[in-house]
Tab-separated table of C-alpha atoms in Angstrom:
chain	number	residue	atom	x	y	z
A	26	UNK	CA	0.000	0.000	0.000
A	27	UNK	CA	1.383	3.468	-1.042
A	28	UNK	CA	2.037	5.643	2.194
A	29	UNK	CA	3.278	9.240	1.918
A	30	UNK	CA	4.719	10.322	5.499
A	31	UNK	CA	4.636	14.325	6.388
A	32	UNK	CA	6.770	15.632	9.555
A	33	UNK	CA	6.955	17.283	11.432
A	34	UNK	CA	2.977	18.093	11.226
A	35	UNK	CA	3.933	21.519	12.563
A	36	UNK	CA	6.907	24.194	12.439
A	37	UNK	CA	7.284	27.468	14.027
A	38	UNK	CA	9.973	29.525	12.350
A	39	UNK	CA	10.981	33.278	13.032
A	40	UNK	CA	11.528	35.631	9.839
A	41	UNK	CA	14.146	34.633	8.179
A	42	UNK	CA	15.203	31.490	9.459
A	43	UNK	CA	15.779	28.581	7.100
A	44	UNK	CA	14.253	25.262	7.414
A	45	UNK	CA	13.317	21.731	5.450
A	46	UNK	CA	9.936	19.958	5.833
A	47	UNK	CA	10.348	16.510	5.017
A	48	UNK	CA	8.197	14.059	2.829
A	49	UNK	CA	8.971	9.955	3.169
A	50	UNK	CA	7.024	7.659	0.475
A	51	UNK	CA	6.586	4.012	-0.139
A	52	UNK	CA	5.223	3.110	-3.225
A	53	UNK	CA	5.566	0.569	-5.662
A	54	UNK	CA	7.463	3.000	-8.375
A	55	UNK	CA	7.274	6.539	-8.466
A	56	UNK	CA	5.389	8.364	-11.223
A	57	UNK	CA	5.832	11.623	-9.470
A	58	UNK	CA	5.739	13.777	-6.740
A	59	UNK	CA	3.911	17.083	-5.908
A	60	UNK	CA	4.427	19.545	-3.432
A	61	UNK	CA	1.304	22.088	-2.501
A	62	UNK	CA	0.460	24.887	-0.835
A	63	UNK	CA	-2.926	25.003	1.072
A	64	UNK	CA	-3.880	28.661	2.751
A	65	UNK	CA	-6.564	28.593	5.260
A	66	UNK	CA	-9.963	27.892	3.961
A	67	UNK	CA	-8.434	27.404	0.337
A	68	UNK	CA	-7.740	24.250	-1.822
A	69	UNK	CA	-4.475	23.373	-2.447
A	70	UNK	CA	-2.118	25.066	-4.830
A	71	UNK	CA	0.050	23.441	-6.541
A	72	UNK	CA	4.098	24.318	-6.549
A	73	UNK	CA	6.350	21.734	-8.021
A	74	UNK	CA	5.710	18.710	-9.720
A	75	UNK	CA	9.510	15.862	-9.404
A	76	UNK	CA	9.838	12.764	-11.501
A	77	UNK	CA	13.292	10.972	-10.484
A	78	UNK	CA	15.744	10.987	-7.772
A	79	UNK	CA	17.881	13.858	-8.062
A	80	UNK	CA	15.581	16.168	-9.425
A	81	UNK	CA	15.714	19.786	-8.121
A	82	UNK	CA	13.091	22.450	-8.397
A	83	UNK	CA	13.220	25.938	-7.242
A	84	UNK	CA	10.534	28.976	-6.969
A	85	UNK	CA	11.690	32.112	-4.591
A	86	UNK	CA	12.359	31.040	-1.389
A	87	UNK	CA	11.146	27.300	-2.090
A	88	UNK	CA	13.645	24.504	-3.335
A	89	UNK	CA	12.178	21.056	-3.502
A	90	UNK	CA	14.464	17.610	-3.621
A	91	UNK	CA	13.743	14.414	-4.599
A	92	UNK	CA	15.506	11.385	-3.466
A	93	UNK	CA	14.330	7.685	-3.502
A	94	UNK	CA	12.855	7.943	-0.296
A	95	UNK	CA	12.188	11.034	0.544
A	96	UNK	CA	11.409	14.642	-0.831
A	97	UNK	CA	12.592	18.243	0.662
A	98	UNK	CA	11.208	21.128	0.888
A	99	UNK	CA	13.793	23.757	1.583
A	100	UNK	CA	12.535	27.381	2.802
A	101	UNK	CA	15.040	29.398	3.033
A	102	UNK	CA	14.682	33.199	4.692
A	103	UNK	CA	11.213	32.958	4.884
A	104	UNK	CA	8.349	35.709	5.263
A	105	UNK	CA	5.231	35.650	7.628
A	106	UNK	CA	3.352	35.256	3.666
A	107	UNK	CA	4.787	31.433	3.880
A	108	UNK	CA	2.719	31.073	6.528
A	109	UNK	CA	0.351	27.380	5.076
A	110	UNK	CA	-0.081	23.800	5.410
A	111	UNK	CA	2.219	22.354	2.837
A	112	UNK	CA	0.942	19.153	1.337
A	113	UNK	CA	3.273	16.469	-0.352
A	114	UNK	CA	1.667	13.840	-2.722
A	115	UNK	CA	2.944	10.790	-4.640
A	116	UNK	CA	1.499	9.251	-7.737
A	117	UNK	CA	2.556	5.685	-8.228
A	118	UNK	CA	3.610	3.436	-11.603
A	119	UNK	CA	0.678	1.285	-10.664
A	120	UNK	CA	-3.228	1.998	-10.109
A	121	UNK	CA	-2.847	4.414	-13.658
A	122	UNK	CA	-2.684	8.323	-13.331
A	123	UNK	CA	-5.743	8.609	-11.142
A	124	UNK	CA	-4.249	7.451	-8.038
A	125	UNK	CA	-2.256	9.945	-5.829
A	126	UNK	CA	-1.936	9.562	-2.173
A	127	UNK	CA	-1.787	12.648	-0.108
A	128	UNK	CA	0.162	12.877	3.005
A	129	UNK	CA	-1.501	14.936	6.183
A	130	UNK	CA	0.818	18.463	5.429
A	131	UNK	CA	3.303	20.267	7.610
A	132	UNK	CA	1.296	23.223	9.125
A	133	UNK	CA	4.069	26.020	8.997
A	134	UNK	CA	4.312	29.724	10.628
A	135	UNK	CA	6.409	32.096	9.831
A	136	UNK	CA	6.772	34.849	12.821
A	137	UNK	CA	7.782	38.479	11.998
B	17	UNK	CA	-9.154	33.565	-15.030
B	18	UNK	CA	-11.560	31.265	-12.816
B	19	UNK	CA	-9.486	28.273	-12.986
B	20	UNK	CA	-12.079	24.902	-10.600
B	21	UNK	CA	-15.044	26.638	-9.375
B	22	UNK	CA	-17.405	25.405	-6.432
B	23	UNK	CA	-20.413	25.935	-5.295
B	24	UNK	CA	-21.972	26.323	-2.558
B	25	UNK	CA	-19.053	26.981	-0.348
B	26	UNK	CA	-20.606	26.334	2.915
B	27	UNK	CA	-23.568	24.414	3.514
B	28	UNK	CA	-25.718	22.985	6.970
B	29	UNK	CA	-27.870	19.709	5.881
B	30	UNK	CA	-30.096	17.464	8.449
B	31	UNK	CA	-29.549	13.789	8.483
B	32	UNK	CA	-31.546	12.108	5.844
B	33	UNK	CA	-31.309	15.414	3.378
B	34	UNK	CA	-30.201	15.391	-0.268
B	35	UNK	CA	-28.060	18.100	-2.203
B	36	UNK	CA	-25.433	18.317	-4.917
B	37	UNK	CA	-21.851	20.164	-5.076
B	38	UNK	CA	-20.849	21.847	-8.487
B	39	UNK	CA	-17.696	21.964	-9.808
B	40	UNK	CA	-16.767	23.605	-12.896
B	41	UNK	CA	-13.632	24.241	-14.717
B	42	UNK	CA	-12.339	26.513	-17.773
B	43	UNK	CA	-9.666	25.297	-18.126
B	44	UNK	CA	-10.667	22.510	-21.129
B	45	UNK	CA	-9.582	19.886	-18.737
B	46	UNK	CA	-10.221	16.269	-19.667
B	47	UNK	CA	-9.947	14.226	-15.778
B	48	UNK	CA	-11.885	15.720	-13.030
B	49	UNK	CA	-11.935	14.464	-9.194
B	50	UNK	CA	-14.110	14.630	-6.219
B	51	UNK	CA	-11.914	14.736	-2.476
B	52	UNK	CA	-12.920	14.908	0.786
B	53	UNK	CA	-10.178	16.269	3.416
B	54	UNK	CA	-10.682	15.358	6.830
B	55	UNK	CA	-9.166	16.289	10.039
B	56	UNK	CA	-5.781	14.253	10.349
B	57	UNK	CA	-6.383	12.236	7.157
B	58	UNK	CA	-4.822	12.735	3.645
B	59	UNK	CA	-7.096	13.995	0.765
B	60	UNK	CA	-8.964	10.915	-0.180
B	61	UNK	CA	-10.827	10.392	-3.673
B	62	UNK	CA	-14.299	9.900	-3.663
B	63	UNK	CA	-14.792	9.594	-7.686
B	64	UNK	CA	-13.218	10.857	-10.798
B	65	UNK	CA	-14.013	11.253	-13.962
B	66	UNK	CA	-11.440	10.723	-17.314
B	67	UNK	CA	-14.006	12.192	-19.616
B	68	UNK	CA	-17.358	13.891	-20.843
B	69	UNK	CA	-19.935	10.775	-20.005
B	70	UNK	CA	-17.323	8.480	-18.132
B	71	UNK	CA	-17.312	8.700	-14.210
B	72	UNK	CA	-15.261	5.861	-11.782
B	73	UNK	CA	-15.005	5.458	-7.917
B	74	UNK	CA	-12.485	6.293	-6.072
B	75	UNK	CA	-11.168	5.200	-2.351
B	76	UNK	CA	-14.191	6.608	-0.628
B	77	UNK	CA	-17.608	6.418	-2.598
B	78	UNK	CA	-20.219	5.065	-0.322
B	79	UNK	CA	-22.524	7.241	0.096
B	80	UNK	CA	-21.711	9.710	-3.000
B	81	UNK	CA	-23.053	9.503	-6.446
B	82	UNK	CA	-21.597	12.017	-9.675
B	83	UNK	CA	-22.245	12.675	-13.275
B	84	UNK	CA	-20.492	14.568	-15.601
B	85	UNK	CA	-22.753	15.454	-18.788
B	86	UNK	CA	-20.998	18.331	-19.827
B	87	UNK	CA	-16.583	18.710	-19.701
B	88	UNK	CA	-16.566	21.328	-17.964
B	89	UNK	CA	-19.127	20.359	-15.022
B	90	UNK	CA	-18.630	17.470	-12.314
B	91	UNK	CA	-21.342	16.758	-10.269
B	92	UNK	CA	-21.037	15.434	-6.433
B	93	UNK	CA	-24.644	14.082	-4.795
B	94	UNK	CA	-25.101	13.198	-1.506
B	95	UNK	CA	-28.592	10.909	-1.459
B	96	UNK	CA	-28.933	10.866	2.036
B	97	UNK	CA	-26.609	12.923	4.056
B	98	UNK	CA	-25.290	11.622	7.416
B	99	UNK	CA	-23.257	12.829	9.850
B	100	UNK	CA	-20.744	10.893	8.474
B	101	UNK	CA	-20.052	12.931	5.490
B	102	UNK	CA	-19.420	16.337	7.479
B	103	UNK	CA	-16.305	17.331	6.044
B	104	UNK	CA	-14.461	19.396	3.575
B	105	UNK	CA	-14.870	18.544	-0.383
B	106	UNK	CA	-12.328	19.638	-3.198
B	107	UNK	CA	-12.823	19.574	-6.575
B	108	UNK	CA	-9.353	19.331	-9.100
B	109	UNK	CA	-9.063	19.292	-12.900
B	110	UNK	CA	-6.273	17.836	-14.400
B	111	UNK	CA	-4.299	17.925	-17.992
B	112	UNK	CA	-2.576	15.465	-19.503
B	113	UNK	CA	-1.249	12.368	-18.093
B	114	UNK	CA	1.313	12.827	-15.322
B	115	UNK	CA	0.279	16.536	-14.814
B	116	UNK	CA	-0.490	17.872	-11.320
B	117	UNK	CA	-3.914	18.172	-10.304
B	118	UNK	CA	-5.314	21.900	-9.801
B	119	UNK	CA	-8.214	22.316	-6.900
B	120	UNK	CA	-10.912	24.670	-6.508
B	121	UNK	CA	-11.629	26.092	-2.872
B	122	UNK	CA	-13.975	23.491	-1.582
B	123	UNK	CA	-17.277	22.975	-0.395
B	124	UNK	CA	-17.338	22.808	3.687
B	125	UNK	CA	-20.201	20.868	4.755
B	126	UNK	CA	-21.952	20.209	8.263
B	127	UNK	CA	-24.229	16.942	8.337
B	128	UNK	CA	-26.550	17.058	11.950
């Protein structure tokens, strides 16, 4: 059974300090992995889409990694407006394009 | 730019009550899903749809029933609501194989 592990589930940062959230998978062969942003009463938008270990994708302060096991998300010098439940999803090789398991987000605030 | 629409976005039903959730998208895209997000718990598929016509279940469909007669509407009906099925709903759209799936704002729904 695909599982998609989130910690930690919560992270306090001040301004401008750096930090990672992490994102473990198991799954049978990875078709991807996507990294969103939700925003209180919002749906989830998307940020970065990885296909294969080693893959590196950047937008301002975010920098997702991708490893066999795992996947980053790097904040670096972040501002109280990264302040969101970031959401990290896997779609597997099996099960076609439809399945994607979700994982339960790392709830992040960024203090001025 | 409108992108997944929903409506209503709140909504109080008794036990034993019908309604349906829209979703619409302008975006031209082919596969849409129903999700419900729950407290603690991954986004989980209720049913999807790969086409005009064509509608599947998901991990979660007891309970739910959709229809999709036009591309750019996907229906969600709840026969007979029970408490049971309080919970969030999010609508995505997605492109081509292997693309990310983009969400509309949800639907939060109380069943008493």
């Amino acid at each position: 059974e695909d599982q998609v592990t989130q910690s930690p589930e919560a992270l306090r940062l001040q301004e401008g300090e750096s930090s990672s959230l992490n994102c473990s998978y198991t799954v049978s062969g990875l078709r991807g992995l996507f990294w969103y942003r939700q925003d209180p009463g919002k749906g989830p938008e998307f940020l970065f889409t990885l296909y294969s270990a080693g893959e590196e994708k950047e937008k301002e302060r975010l920098k997702a990694t991708l490893t066999k096991k795992e996947s980053f998300l790097h904040i670096t010098a972040p501002k109280p407006e990264d302040s969101a439940t970031y959401l990290c999803a896997v779609r597997p090789n099996s099960g076609g394009y439809q399945k994607v398991t979700f994982g339960t987000g790392t709830k992040l605030q960024v203090i001025p | 730019n409108a992108g997944v629409t929903q409506t209503p976005k709140f909504r109080v039903l008794k036990t034993g009550q019908s309604m349906t959730l829209l979703c619409a998208q302008d975006m031209n895209h082919e596969y849409m899903y129903w999700y419900r997000q729950d407290p603690g718990m991954g986004l989980r598929l209720i049913h999807y749809s790969v086409g005009e016509g064509t509608t599947a279940k998901g991990e979660v469909p007891d309970g739910y029933n959709v229809s999709r007669l036009k591309k750019q509407n996907f229906l969600l009906g709840l026969e007979s609501a029970a408490p049971s099925q309080t919970s969030v709903y999010f609508c995505a759209s997605r492109d081509r194989e292997n693309q990310p799936q983009h969400f509309g704002d949800g639907t939060r729904l109380s069943i008493l």
